[in-house]
Coordinates of N, CA and C and ligand atoms in Angstrom, one line a residue:
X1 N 94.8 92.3 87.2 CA 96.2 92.7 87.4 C 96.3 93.1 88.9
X2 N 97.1 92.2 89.9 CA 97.2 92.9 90.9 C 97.9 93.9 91.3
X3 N 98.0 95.0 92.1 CA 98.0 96.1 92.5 C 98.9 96.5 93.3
X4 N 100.1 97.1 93.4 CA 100.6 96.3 94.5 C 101.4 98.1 95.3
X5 N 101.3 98.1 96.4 CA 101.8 99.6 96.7 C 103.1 99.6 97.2
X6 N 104.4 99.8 96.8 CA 105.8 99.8 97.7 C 106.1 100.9 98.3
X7 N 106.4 100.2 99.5 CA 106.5 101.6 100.3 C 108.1 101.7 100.7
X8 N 108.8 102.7 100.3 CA 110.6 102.2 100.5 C 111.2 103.8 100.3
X9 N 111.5 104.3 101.0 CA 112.5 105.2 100.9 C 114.0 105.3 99.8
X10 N 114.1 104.1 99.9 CA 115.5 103.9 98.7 C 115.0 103.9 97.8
X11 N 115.9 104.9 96.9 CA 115.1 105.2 95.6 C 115.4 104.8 94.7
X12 N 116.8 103.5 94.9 CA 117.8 102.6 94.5 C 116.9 101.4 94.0
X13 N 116.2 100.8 95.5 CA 115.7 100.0 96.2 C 114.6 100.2 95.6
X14 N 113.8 101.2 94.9 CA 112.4 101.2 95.0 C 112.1 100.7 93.1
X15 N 112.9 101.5 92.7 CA 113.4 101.6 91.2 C 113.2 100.2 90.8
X16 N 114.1 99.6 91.5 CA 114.3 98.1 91.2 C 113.1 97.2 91.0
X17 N 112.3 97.4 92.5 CA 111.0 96.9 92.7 C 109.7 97.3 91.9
X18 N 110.0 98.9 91.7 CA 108.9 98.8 90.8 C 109.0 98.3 89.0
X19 N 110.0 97.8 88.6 CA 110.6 97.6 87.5 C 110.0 96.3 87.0
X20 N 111.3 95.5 88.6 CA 110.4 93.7 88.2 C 109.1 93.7 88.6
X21 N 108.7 94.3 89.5 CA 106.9 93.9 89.6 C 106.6 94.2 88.7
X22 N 106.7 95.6 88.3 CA 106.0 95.7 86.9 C 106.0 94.7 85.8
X23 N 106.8 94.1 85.4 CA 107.6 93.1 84.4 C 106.7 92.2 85.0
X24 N 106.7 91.9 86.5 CA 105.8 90.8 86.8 C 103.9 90.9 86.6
X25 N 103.8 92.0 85.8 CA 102.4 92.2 85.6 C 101.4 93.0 86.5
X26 N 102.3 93.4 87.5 CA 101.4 94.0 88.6 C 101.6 95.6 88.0
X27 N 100.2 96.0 89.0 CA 100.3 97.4 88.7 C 101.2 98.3 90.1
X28 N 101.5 98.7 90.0 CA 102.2 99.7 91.1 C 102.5 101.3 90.8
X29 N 102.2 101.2 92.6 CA 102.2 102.9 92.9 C 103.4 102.5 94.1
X30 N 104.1 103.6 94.1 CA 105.0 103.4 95.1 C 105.1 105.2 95.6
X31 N 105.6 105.0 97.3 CA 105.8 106.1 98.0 C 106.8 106.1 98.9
X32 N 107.4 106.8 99.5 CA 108.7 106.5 100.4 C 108.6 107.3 101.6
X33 N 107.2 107.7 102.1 CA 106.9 107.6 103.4 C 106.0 107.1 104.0
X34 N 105.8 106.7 105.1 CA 104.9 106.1 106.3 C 103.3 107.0 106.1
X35 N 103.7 107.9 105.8 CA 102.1 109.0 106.0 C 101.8 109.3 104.5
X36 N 102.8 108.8 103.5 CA 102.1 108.6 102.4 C 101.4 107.5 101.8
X37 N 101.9 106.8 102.7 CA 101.3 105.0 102.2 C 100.5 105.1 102.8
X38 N 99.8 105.8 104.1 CA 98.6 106.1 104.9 C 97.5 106.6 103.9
X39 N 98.1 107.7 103.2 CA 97.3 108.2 102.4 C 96.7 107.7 101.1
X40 N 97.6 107.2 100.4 CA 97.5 106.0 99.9 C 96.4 104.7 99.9
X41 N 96.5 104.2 100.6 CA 95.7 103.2 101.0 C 94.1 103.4 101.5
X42 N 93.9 105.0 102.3 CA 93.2 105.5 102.4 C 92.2 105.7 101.3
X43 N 92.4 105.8 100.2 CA 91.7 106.6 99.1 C 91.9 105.3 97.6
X44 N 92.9 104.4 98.0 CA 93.0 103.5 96.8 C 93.1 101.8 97.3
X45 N 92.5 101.0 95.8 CA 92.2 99.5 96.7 C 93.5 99.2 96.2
X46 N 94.6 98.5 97.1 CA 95.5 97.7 96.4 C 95.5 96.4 97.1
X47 N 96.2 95.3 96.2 CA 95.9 93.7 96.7 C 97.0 93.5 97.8
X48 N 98.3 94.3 97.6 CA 99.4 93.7 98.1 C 100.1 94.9 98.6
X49 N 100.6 95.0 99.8 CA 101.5 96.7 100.1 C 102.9 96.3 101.2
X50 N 104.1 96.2 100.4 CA 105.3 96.1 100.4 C 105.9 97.1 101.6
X51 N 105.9 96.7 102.7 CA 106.6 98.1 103.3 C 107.9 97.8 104.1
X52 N 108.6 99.0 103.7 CA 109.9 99.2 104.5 C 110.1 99.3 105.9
X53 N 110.7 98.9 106.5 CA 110.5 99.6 107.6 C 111.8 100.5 108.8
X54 N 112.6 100.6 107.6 CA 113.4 101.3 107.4 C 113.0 103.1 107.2
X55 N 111.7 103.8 107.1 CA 111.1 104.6 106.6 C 111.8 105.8 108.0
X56 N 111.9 107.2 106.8 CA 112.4 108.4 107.3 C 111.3 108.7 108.5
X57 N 110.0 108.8 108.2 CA 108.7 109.7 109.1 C 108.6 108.7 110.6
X58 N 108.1 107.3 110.3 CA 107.7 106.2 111.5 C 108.5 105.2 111.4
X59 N 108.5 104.5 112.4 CA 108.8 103.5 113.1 C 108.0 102.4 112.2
X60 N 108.7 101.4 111.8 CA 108.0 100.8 110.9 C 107.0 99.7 111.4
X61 N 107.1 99.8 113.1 CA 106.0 99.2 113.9 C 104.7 100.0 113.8
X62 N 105.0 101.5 114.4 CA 104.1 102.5 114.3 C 103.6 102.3 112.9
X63 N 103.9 102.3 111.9 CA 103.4 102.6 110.7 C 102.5 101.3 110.2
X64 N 103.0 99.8 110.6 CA 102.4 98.8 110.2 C 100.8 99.2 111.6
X65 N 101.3 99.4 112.6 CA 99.9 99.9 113.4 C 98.7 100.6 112.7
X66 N 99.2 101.6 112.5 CA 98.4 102.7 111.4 C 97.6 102.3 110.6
X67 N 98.4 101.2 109.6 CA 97.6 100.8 108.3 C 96.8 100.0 108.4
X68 N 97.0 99.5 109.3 CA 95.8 98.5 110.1 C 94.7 99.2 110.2
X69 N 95.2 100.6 111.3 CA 94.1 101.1 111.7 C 92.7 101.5 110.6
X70 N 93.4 101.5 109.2 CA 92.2 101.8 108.4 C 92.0 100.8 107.4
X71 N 92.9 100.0 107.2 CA 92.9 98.7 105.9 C 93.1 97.1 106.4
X72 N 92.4 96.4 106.0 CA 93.0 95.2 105.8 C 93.6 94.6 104.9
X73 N 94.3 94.9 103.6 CA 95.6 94.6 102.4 C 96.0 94.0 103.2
X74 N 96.5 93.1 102.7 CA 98.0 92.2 103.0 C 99.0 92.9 103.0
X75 N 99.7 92.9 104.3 CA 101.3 93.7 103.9 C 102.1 92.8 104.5
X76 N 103.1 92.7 103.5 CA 104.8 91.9 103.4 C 105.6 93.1 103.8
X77 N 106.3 92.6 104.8 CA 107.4 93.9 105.7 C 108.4 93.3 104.8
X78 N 109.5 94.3 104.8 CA 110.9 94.1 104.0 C 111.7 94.5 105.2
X79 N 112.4 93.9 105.9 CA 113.5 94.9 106.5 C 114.6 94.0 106.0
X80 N 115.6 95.1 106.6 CA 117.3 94.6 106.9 C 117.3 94.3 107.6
X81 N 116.4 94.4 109.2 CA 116.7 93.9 110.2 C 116.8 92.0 110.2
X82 N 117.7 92.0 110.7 CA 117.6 90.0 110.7 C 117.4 89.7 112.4
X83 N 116.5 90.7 112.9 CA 115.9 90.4 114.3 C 114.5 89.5 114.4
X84 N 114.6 88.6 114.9 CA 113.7 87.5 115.3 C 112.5 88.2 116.1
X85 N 112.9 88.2 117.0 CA 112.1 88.8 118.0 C 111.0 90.2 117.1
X86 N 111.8 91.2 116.6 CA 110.9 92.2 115.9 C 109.9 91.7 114.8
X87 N 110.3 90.5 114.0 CA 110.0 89.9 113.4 C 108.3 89.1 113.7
X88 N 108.6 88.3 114.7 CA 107.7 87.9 115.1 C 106.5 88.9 115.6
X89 N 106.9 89.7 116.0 CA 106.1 91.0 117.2 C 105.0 91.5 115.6
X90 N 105.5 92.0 114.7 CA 104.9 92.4 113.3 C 104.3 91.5 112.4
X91 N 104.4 90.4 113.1 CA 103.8 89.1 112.5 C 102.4 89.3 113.3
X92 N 102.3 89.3 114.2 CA 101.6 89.5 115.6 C 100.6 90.9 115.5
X93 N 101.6 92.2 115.1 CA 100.5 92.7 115.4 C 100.0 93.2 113.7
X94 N 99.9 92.3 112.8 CA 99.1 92.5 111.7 C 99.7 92.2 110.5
X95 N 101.1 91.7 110.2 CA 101.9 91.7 109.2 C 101.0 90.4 108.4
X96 N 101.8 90.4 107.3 CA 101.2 88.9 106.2 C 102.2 87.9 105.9
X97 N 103.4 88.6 105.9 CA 104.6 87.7 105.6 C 105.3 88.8 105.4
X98 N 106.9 88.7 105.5 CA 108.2 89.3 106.1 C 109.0 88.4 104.5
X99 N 110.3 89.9 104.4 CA 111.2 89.6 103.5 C 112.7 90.3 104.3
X100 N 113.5 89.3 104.2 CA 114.6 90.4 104.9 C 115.6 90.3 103.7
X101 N 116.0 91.8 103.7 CA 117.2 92.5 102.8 C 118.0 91.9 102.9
X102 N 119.1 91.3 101.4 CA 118.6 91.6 100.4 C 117.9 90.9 99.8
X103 N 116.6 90.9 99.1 CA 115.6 89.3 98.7 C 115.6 89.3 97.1
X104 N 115.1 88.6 96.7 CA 115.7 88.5 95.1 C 114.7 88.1 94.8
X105 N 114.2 88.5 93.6 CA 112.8 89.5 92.7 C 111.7 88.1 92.9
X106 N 112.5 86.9 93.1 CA 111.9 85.4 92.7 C 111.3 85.2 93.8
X107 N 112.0 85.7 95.3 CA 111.5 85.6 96.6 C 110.3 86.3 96.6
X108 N 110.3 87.4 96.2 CA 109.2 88.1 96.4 C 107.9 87.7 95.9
X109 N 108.1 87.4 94.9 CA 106.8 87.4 93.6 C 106.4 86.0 94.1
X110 N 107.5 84.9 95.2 CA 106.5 84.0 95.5 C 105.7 84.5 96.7
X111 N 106.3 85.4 97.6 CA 105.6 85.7 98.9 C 104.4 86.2 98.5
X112 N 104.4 87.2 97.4 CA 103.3 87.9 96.9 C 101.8 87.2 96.8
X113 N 102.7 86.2 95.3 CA 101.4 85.0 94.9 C 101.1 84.7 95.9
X114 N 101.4 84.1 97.2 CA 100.8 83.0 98.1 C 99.8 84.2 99.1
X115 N 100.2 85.7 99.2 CA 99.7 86.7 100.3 C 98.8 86.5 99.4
X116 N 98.4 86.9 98.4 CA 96.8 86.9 97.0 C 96.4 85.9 97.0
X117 N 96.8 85.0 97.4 CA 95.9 83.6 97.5 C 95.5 83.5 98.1
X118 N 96.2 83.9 99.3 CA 95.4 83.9 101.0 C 94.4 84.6 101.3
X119 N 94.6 86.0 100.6 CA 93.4 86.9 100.7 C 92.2 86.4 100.1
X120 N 92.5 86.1 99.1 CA 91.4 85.7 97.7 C 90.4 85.1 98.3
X121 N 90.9 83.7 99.4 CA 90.5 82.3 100.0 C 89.8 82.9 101.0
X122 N 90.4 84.1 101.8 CA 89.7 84.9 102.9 C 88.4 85.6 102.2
X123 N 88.5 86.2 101.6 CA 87.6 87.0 101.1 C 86.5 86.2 100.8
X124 N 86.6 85.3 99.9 CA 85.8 84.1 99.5 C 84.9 83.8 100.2
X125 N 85.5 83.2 101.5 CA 85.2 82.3 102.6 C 83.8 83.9 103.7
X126 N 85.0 84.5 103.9 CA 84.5 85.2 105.0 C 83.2 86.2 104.3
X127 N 83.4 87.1 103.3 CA 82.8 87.9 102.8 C 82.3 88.9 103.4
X128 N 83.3 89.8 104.1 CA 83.0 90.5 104.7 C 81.9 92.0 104.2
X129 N 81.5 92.2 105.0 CA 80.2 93.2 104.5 C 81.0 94.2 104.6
X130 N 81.6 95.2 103.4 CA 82.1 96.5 103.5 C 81.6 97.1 102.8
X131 N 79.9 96.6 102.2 CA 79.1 97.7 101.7 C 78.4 99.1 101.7
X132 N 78.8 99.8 101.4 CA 78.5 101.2 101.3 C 77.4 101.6 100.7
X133 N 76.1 102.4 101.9 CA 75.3 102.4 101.5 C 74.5 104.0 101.5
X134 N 74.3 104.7 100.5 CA 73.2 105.6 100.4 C 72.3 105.6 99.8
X135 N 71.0 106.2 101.0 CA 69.7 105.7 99.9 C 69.9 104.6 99.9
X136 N 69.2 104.0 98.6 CA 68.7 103.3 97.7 C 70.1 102.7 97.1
X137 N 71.0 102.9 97.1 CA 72.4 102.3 96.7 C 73.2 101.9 97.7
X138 N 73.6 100.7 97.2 CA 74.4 99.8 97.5 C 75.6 99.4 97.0
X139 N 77.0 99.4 97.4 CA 78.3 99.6 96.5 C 79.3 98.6 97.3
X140 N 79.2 97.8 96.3 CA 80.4 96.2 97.5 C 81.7 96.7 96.7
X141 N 82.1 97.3 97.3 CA 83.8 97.6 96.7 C 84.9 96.6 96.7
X142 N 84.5 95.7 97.4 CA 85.4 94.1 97.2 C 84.9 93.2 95.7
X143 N 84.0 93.6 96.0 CA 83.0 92.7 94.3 C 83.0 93.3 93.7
X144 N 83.3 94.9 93.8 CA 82.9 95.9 92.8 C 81.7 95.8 92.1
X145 N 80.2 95.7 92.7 CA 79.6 95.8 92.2 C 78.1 97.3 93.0
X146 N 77.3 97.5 92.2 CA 76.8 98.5 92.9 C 75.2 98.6 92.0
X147 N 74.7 98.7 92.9 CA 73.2 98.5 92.9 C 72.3 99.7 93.4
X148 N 71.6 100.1 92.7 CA 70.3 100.7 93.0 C 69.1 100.4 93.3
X149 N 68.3 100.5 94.6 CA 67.1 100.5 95.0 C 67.1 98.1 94.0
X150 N 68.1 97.6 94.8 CA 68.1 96.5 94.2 C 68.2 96.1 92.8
X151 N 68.6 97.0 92.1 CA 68.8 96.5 90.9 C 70.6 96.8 90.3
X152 N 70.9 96.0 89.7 CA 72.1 95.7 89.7 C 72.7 97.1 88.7
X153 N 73.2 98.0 89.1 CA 74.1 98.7 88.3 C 75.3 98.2 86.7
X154 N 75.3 98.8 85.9 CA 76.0 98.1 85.1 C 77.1 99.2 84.6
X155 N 78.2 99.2 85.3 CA 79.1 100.2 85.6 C 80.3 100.3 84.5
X156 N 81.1 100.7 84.1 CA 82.2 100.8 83.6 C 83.5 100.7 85.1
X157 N 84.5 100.8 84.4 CA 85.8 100.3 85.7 C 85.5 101.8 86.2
X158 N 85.2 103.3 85.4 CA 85.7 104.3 86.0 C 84.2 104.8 86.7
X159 N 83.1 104.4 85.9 CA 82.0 105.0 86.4 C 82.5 104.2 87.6
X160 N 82.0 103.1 88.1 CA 82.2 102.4 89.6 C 83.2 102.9 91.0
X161 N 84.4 103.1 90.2 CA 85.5 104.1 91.0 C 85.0 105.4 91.2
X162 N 84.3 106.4 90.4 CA 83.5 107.4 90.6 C 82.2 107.5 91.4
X163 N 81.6 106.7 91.7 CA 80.7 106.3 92.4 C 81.0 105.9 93.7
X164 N 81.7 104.8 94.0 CA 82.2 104.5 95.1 C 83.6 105.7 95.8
X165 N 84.0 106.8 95.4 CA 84.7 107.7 95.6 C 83.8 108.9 96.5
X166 N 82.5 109.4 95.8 CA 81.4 109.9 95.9 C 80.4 109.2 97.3
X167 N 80.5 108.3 97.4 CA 79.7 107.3 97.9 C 80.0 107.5 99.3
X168 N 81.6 107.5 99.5 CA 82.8 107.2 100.6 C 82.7 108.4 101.5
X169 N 81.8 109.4 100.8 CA 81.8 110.7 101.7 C 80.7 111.6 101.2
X170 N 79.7 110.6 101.5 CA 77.9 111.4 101.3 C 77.7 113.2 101.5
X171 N 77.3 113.7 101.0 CA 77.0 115.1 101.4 C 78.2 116.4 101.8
X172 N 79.5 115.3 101.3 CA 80.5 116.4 100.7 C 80.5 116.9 99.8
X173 N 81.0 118.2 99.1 CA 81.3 118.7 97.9 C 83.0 118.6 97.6
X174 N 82.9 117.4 96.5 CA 84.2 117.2 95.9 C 84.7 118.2 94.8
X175 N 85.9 118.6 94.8 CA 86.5 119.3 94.0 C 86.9 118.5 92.5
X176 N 86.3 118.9 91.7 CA 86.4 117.7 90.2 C 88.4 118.1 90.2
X177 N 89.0 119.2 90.6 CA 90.3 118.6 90.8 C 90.8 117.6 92.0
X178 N 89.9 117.0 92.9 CA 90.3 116.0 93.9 C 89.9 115.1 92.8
X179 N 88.4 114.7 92.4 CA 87.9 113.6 91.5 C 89.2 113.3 90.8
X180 N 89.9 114.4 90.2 CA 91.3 114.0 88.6 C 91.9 113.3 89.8
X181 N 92.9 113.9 90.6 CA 93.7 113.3 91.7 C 94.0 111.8 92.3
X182 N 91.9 111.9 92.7 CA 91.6 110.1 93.4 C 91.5 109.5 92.3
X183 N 90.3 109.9 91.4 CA 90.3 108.7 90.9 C 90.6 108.3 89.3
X184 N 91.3 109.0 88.9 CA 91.8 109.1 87.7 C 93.1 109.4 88.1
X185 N 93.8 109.5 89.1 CA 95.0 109.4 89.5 C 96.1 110.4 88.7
X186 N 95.4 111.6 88.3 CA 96.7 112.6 87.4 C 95.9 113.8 88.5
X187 N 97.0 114.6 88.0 CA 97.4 116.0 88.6 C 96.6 116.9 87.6
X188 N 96.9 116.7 86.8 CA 96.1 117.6 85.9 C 94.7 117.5 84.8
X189 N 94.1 117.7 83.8 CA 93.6 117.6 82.9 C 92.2 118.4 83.0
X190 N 91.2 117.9 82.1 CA 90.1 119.1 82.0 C 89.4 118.8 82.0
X191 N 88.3 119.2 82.7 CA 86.7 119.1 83.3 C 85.8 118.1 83.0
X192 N 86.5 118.7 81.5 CA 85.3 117.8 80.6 C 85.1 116.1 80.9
X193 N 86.6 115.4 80.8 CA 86.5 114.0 81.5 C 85.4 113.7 82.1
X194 N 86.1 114.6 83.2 CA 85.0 114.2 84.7 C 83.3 114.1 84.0
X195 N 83.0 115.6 83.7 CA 81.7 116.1 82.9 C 81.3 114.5 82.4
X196 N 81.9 114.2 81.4 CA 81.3 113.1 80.5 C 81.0 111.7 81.4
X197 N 82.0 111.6 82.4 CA 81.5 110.5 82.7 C 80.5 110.5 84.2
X198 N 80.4 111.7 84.8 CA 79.2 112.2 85.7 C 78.4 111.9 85.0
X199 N 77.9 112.7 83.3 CA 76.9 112.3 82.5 C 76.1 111.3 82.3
X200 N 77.6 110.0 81.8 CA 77.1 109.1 82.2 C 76.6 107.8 83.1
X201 N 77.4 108.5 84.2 CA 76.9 107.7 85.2 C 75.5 108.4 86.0
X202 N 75.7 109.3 85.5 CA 73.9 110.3 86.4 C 73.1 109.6 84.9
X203 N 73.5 108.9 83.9 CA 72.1 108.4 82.9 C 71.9 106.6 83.8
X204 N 72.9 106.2 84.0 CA 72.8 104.6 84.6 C 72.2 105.4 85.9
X205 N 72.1 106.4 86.7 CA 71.3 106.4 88.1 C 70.2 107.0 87.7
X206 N 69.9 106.9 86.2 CA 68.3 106.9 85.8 C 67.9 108.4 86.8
X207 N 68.6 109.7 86.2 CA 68.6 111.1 86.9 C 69.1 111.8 85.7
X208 N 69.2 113.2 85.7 CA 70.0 114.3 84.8 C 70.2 115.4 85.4
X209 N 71.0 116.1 85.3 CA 71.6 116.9 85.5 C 70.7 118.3 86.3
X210 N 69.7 118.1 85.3 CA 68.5 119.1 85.6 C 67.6 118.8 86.5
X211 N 67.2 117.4 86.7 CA 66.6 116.7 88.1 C 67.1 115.5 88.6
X212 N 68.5 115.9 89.4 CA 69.2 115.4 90.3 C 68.2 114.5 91.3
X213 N 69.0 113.1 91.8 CA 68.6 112.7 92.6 C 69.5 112.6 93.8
X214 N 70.7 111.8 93.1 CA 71.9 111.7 94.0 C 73.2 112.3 93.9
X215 N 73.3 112.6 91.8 CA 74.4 113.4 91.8 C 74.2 114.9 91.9
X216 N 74.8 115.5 92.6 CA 74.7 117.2 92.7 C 75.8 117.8 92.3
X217 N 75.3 118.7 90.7 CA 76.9 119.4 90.5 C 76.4 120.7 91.3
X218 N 77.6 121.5 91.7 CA 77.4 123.0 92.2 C 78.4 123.1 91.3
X219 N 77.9 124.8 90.4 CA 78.9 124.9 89.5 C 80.3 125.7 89.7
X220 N 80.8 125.2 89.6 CA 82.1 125.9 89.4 C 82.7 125.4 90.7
X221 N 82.0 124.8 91.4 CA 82.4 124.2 93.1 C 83.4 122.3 92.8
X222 N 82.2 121.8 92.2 CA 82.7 120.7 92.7 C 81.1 119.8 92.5
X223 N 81.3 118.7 92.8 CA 80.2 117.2 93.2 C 79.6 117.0 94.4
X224 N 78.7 116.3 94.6 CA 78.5 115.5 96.1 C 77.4 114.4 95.3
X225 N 77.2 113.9 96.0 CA 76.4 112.8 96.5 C 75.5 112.3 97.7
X226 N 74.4 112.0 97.3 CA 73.9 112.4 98.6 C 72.5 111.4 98.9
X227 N 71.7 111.0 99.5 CA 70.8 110.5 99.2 C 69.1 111.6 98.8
X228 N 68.6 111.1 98.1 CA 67.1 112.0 97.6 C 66.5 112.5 98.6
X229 N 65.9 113.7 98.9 CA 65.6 113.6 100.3 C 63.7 113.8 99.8
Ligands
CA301 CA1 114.6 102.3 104.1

């Protein structure tokens, strides 16, 4: 299911979008500023990211800059603007394809499909190395796959997202309330989650609790990750 992040201030506008996408099978998270879609993107994989450029915080040039600066997602600008010239310039410095206001749900979901194709065919072709490596582990977050001292990990969707979260910031101590946040994506719930599936993912890193190699709880602190030393 692809993924898709709207970024729109109109909450008219955004409503809408996340409705028919949804309907259209995608998953969506939506935000209605420039430094939340930063954050956003930062900490989560999506296939496709919608942005306004109409946005209250940036300049919707500034902001298409930005997300560059840390992602390469495909992003479809939306404006109202029916300027050529701005148009092209955002094409130029990183856009994937442009939708101008008002566009109709049909328009989009074809721009969409063909930006996912494109990527797909990119990725395919190019195969960019964005493996993440500690120690003895290896974590291709485009393949989603993750390997130990060469041997193929055999992960669940959340152990992998937990690993590669852990991974992203070696020798930090994460707050299992950041873990609920990133990668379980709620605000709230209880320990134990996290617990059970540390558990299990410290049994696939062939370790326990009591002789850690890579996962480290500190108790009452939080996680890290780290390599064996
Ligand atoms: Ca707007």
């Amino acid at each position: 299911m692809p993924s898709v992040l709207v970024v729109e201030d109109d909450q008219f506008v955004r409503s809408a979008l996340i409705r028919h996408l949804t309907e259209a099978g995608h998953t969506v998270r939506s935000v209605g500023t420039a430094l939340e879609a930063l954050r956003e993107v930062a900490h989560l994989r999506f296939d496709v990211v919608i942005l306004d450029l109409g946005l209250p915080d940036l300049d919707g040039a500034e902001a298409l800059k930005m997300l560059r600066g840390i992602t390469d997602v495909p992003v479809i600008i939306a404006t109202a603007r029916d300027d050529e010239s701005e148009i092209v310039r955002l094409l130029n410095d990183g856009a994937d394809d442009y939708l101008t206001k008002p566009f109709s749900v049909e328009h989009l979901s074809a721009r969409i499909a063909a930006v996912l194709r494109r990527a797909r065919a990119t990725s395919e072709e190019a195969a960019p190395s964005s493996v993440v490596r500690v120690g003895g582990l290896a974590i291709d977050p485009l393949r989603r796959q993750a390997e130990l001292d060469g041997t193929r990990l055999d992960l669940t969707r959340r152990e992998f997202d937990l690993l590669t979260f852990l991974a992203s910031r070696p020798g930090v101590v994460v707050a299992r309330k950041e873990l609920l946040a990133e990668v379980w994506q709620q605000s709230y719930g209880d320990d134990q989650t996290i617990d059970v599936h540390l558990s299990w993912l410290r049994r696939k890193l062939g370790e326990t609790a009591a002789r850690p190699r890579y996962l480290h709880t500190l108790r009452g602190v939080g996680v890290k990750l780290e390599p064996p030393v």
